[in-house]
Each structure stands twice: as C-alpha cells, then as structure tokens.
C-alpha cells in the first residue's frame, strides 16, 4: 500500500495558494575550487545521493473523490535535470542581483505534478563564487525522519564521500481502482476517517498549542498568550504573490561575548539583536513606539523526544510565543527581558542545547528550519506578527563536490497576512540572517537587514562600555 500523507502534510497542499507557496528554501554561497564547480558536477552529486532521500523521487497522487488523503508514489518520469536547474547573473554578479533572483524563484509555487523540490546553480557571482538555491515543499518534511537534500550533498572535506551507486527503478503506479479500494479499506477500518480528514488541520493546530503549553511550563499560561491577539503591526498586512529577499552577516564570537557578560544563551542574544533592529525599523517608518510596544514572534525551538541523557532522537520542534520588547530603548535591558522570557522554556527540561543539534548527522539546519516553519504554520496567524527560526549549524567548513561553502542563508516562507519571516543559521564562525518579505508590504526589507548588523554593534558596544 502506498505511503499516505499525514493530515498535516496534506493540509500544506490544500491550503497553498498563489500568495502563500509553502516551500522552504536556502541560499548557499560557494567558492569555486581550481577543479571547477559546474552544473554537471552538481547534477552528478545530487543524482549519486538521491538514494538517501527517497521522497525526492516521489510525487503526490490524489485519491479520486478525495475519499482519503493523497499518497506518495514514485514518479515514473522522474527527470533530475528538471529539478536541478542552471541560472546565471551578468558578470560580475552582485549581492543585490542574487537576492533579486532568490526573491523571484521563491515567489513561484512548485509543480504539484512532480516531486516537490527544485535546486538552482547560480553562476556568475563576483569573486569566483557560485550559489546554490534550494526549494522544498513543507509537505515533504515529515517529522522525525525528515532529511533535507542539502543535508546529504555536503561533506566535511573537499573529497566527496563515496555513496554506493544504485539502479533506481520506480515502483508501478497504483491504478485508480487500487487507490479507491485502499481508501475504502481504511474507511471500513476507521469509519470516522472522512470526517477526520476535514478536521485534521484543526486537531493538529490544537496539538501544537498543547506542545507550546508544555514548553512554557503550563497550558493555562500559554493559552493566555495564544488567545490574546498579537499587537497591531505593519508586519501584518494583505500580501501578494511576489517577494523581496535580504540578508545580514554577523560573527558568532560577538554573540558569545555578550552571553559571557550577561548570561543566557546565544539564541537570547540573537533574538535581542532582532528586537533592536525591529525597533529602529519601526522608528524609521514613523510608527508610534512607546515603552510598552511589543512585536510577537513565533519562535520554533527544538525539543527532546527522549529523557535527558538519552540523546536527541530525531528532529522534533515546538513553537514558542515571545513578545519582543521593541519599546525598550536600552539594549541590555532588552536582553534581560528576552532571556527571562526564554528561561521558562530552558527550565522545562525539554530544550535541546545548541551543541546537541550540531551533533545531528550532516548539515541539519535546512531540515530544522523547515520543521520550524511547519510548526509555526499550525498556529492561527492572528496570534503572532512574524516567524523567527534560529538553528545552529556546524562550526567547521563544509563542501559540495569540492567547493567550500562560505555562507548559508535560510528562506522561511510567509504565512497568510504575514509580511516578513526571518531565518537564522550559524555556520563556521558566522551567523547568517535571511529575511523573506512581501514585495509591496516590505519594500524596505534591505533597510531592516542593515539594522540587524547595527543592532548587534549597539549591544556589543554596551557590553564593552
């Protein structure tokens, strides 16, 4: 029997529309080695390792009459050159041109008749660099066993690890009659299946709220936040089909220096830096900012599936609602507010330390950003202003086909009426911010990105004083 999509996976397909394509992306910048880094090398590397991610050769097949949720089936016409594409910037390609290309690619929904992913090799970047842009639908990131394609193509040395070559033969597609029979068999075994399919998204959202309650140390306190509408903000507006993309680059050592002086975690410092940047951005727009002004962030966090000491069994993400104190003018006081709010999660015993995440096999951040976006998507959009995903990565260089990865920026999708999403990844001594925004509502997203770097300078300066 084919593998049926979960209720939550199916909901990402059903709820997708032209303004809210539900794919997660990434932008990796590589330095070309002397041996070269071209399209054929990238295709060969991905083709060699697709066996590690079987879902990437499968497509979604609908059941006639929607009698049951769709199933995953092998694509008999799978064509890797359709999914791995080539693009180029006019030399010497600039950062602005790359970000404009990212925005345009992320604006386009994936083709639901094919496996739900795309990879673009972008050539022509200045300073002998190339970029790899990835798009993966959230329906493919199915929880504990989820692995992103980026995770399997990166190596810890310039010499690619060997992968056993295998001859892939697609399994025969189920006939229409077989799809109906399988669905009817499930209905007989579970008479409430049809009703459950319609209620599944609501049930998943309720389950996610319960997880947040556990994370903050009590369901009552979590519901008190969840049922209180998010404060009004220019970050919440009707969005269109087109996007803008901007990035910020910072150094991990600066965050560690602040943490050493004031305690807390690097994540607390990152959230404080974003708070300062958002404050300055609101003021630059002429928005009213008082001492009580806040912006509510949905912050997906990795949590344990096992008892402490048993290790991290797979990937599990829960969401945490955090009111960012943008009305506080003092950077250090902002940090103390954020650290105090996040401490409840840390003291719950469920939080996973950054070093434990880094020990996950491969380069886990793309997978965990996708899981974070899924967790946030389960919530009502009325209770938060933006999503912030922060996933620590390895602090050693990684390579693809011999090319060293210099930077890695996440692209977190927008939800309905959400004009901005922010993804953060640390890698090899750097902390990289990717800001995905609605093109019309956030025409100044590049200004906000520059304010991230200024906010960090302000906080470091306050520590050094």
mmCIF file of C-alpha atoms in Angstrom, residues 224-370:
data_model
loop_
_atom_site.group_PDB
_atom_site.id
_atom_site.type_symbol
_atom_site.label_atom_id
_atom_site.label_comp_id
_atom_site.label_asym_id
_atom_site.label_seq_id
_atom_site.Cartn_x
_atom_site.Cartn_y
_atom_site.Cartn_z
ATOM 1 C CA UNK A 224 -3.419 33.252 27.990
ATOM 2 C CA UNK A 225 -0.877 34.406 25.377
ATOM 3 C CA UNK A 226 -2.344 32.482 22.476
ATOM 4 C CA UNK A 227 -5.864 33.834 22.881
ATOM 5 C CA UNK A 228 -4.619 37.408 23.261
ATOM 6 C CA UNK A 229 -4.402 38.807 19.721
ATOM 7 C CA UNK A 230 -0.972 39.875 18.544
ATOM 8 C CA UNK A 231 -0.341 43.640 18.729
ATOM 9 C CA UNK A 232 -1.053 45.668 15.620
ATOM 10 C CA UNK A 233 1.986 45.898 13.367
ATOM 11 C CA UNK A 234 2.936 46.809 9.786
ATOM 12 C CA UNK A 235 4.300 43.258 9.676
ATOM 13 C CA UNK A 236 0.718 42.014 9.337
ATOM 14 C CA UNK A 237 -0.986 43.025 6.110
ATOM 15 C CA UNK A 238 -2.509 41.549 2.989
ATOM 16 C CA UNK A 239 0.309 40.044 0.943
ATOM 17 C CA UNK A 240 0.728 39.442 -2.756
ATOM 18 C CA UNK A 241 2.453 36.839 -4.887
ATOM 19 C CA UNK A 242 5.898 38.464 -5.137
ATOM 20 C CA UNK A 243 8.746 38.570 -2.616
ATOM 21 C CA UNK A 244 11.825 40.526 -1.627
ATOM 22 C CA UNK A 245 14.863 38.935 -0.013
ATOM 23 C CA UNK A 246 17.668 40.451 2.054
ATOM 24 C CA UNK A 247 20.444 39.116 4.257
ATOM 25 C CA UNK A 248 22.628 40.132 7.185
ATOM 26 C CA UNK A 249 26.041 38.725 8.117
ATOM 27 C CA UNK A 250 27.421 38.753 11.658
ATOM 28 C CA UNK A 251 30.087 36.919 13.652
ATOM 29 C CA UNK A 252 29.281 34.260 16.228
ATOM 30 C CA UNK A 253 32.024 35.452 18.585
ATOM 31 C CA UNK A 254 30.179 38.751 19.127
ATOM 32 C CA UNK A 255 27.124 36.892 20.426
ATOM 33 C CA UNK A 256 29.273 34.721 22.656
ATOM 34 C CA UNK A 257 30.955 37.807 24.126
ATOM 35 C CA UNK A 258 27.563 39.268 25.063
ATOM 36 C CA UNK A 259 26.452 35.946 26.531
ATOM 37 C CA UNK A 260 29.609 35.662 28.642
ATOM 38 C CA UNK A 261 28.958 39.119 30.106
ATOM 39 C CA UNK A 262 25.225 38.836 30.740
ATOM 40 C CA UNK A 263 24.433 35.102 30.782
ATOM 41 C CA UNK A 264 21.584 33.463 28.911
ATOM 42 C CA UNK A 265 22.121 31.802 25.554
ATOM 43 C CA UNK A 266 23.345 32.782 22.115
ATOM 44 C CA UNK A 267 19.734 32.394 20.965
ATOM 45 C CA UNK A 268 18.686 35.028 23.531
ATOM 46 C CA UNK A 269 21.275 37.426 22.138
ATOM 47 C CA UNK A 270 20.154 36.784 18.537
ATOM 48 C CA UNK A 271 16.528 37.487 19.451
ATOM 49 C CA UNK A 272 17.612 40.643 21.263
ATOM 50 C CA UNK A 273 19.537 41.817 18.199
ATOM 51 C CA UNK A 274 16.415 41.290 16.083
ATOM 52 C CA UNK A 275 14.381 43.193 18.684
ATOM 53 C CA UNK A 276 16.715 46.185 18.409
ATOM 54 C CA UNK A 277 16.637 46.055 14.613
ATOM 55 C CA UNK A 278 12.835 45.929 14.552
ATOM 56 C CA UNK A 279 12.667 48.862 16.964
ATOM 57 C CA UNK A 280 14.884 51.020 14.739
ATOM 58 C CA UNK A 281 12.962 49.925 11.643
ATOM 59 C CA UNK A 282 9.610 50.909 13.184
ATOM 60 C CA UNK A 283 11.007 54.300 14.139
ATOM 61 C CA UNK A 284 12.407 54.781 10.616
ATOM 62 C CA UNK A 285 8.877 54.265 9.296
ATOM 63 C CA UNK A 286 7.430 56.828 11.667
ATOM 64 C CA UNK A 287 5.472 54.202 13.605
ATOM 65 C CA UNK A 288 4.398 55.023 17.157
ATOM 66 C CA UNK A 289 6.766 53.242 19.563
ATOM 67 C CA UNK A 290 6.129 53.555 23.298
ATOM 68 C CA UNK A 291 7.724 51.835 26.280
ATOM 69 C CA UNK A 292 5.068 49.116 26.129
ATOM 70 C CA UNK A 293 5.278 48.396 22.393
ATOM 71 C CA UNK A 294 5.974 44.762 21.528
ATOM 72 C CA UNK A 295 6.170 42.543 18.459
ATOM 73 C CA UNK A 296 5.100 38.955 18.990
ATOM 74 C CA UNK A 297 7.398 36.395 17.399
ATOM 75 C CA UNK A 298 6.667 32.741 16.829
ATOM 76 C CA UNK A 299 9.975 31.073 17.696
ATOM 77 C CA UNK A 300 10.134 27.363 16.796
ATOM 78 C CA UNK A 301 12.566 25.531 19.083
ATOM 79 C CA UNK A 302 13.981 22.012 19.045
ATOM 80 C CA UNK A 303 12.836 19.896 21.965
ATOM 81 C CA UNK A 304 13.689 16.458 23.286
ATOM 82 C CA UNK A 305 11.792 13.350 22.309
ATOM 83 C CA UNK A 306 13.580 11.312 24.965
ATOM 84 C CA UNK A 307 14.616 11.707 28.565
ATOM 85 C CA UNK A 308 17.668 13.925 29.247
ATOM 86 C CA UNK A 309 20.824 11.907 28.807
ATOM 87 C CA UNK A 310 19.331 9.617 26.183
ATOM 88 C CA UNK A 311 20.386 11.849 23.318
ATOM 89 C CA UNK A 312 18.262 13.576 20.721
ATOM 90 C CA UNK A 313 16.124 11.029 18.936
ATOM 91 C CA UNK A 314 15.391 12.542 15.566
ATOM 92 C CA UNK A 315 14.068 16.034 14.911
ATOM 93 C CA UNK A 316 11.230 17.475 16.974
ATOM 94 C CA UNK A 317 10.234 21.117 17.015
ATOM 95 C CA UNK A 318 7.747 23.007 19.157
ATOM 96 C CA UNK A 319 6.746 26.640 18.863
ATOM 97 C CA UNK A 320 7.179 29.345 21.494
ATOM 98 C CA UNK A 321 5.409 32.710 21.546
ATOM 99 C CA UNK A 322 7.687 35.567 22.552
ATOM 100 C CA UNK A 323 6.758 39.252 22.895
ATOM 101 C CA UNK A 324 9.847 41.133 21.715
ATOM 102 C CA UNK A 325 10.263 44.348 23.795
ATOM 103 C CA UNK A 326 10.802 46.764 20.895
ATOM 104 C CA UNK A 327 9.620 49.638 23.086
ATOM 105 C CA UNK A 328 12.628 49.313 25.420
ATOM 106 C CA UNK A 329 15.338 51.824 24.389
ATOM 107 C CA UNK A 330 18.184 50.182 26.353
ATOM 108 C CA UNK A 331 19.848 47.258 24.553
ATOM 109 C CA UNK A 332 20.987 45.465 27.722
ATOM 110 C CA UNK A 333 17.549 45.747 29.321
ATOM 111 C CA UNK A 334 16.058 44.296 26.128
ATOM 112 C CA UNK A 335 18.420 41.341 26.514
ATOM 113 C CA UNK A 336 17.352 40.732 30.107
ATOM 114 C CA UNK A 337 13.679 40.817 29.086
ATOM 115 C CA UNK A 338 14.253 38.260 26.321
ATOM 116 C CA UNK A 339 16.417 35.994 28.495
ATOM 117 C CA UNK A 340 13.805 35.998 31.254
ATOM 118 C CA UNK A 341 11.041 35.077 28.800
ATOM 119 C CA UNK A 342 13.092 32.266 27.236
ATOM 120 C CA UNK A 343 14.241 30.852 30.569
ATOM 121 C CA UNK A 344 10.881 29.140 31.112
ATOM 122 C CA UNK A 345 11.477 27.001 28.047
ATOM 123 C CA UNK A 346 15.003 26.127 29.108
ATOM 124 C CA UNK A 347 13.836 25.175 32.603
ATOM 125 C CA UNK A 348 11.110 22.915 31.212
ATOM 126 C CA UNK A 349 13.762 20.221 30.658
ATOM 127 C CA UNK A 350 12.663 19.760 27.038
ATOM 128 C CA UNK A 351 15.052 22.184 25.359
ATOM 129 C CA UNK A 352 17.878 20.850 23.225
ATOM 130 C CA UNK A 353 21.243 22.551 23.594
ATOM 131 C CA UNK A 354 22.898 24.005 20.515
ATOM 132 C CA UNK A 355 25.798 21.556 20.661
ATOM 133 C CA UNK A 356 23.334 18.638 20.624
ATOM 134 C CA UNK A 357 21.743 19.997 17.458
ATOM 135 C CA UNK A 358 25.113 20.395 15.806
ATOM 136 C CA UNK A 359 25.864 16.725 16.524
ATOM 137 C CA UNK A 360 22.944 15.664 14.338
ATOM 138 C CA UNK A 361 24.297 13.836 11.301
ATOM 139 C CA UNK A 362 25.021 16.037 8.330
ATOM 140 C CA UNK A 363 24.134 19.701 7.994
ATOM 141 C CA UNK A 364 20.793 19.745 9.827
ATOM 142 C CA UNK A 365 19.776 23.460 9.709
ATOM 143 C CA UNK A 366 17.768 23.284 6.424
ATOM 144 C CA UNK A 367 15.717 20.422 7.840
ATOM 145 C CA UNK A 368 15.143 22.128 11.170
ATOM 146 C CA UNK A 369 14.179 25.435 9.535
ATOM 147 C CA UNK A 370 11.591 23.507 7.523
#
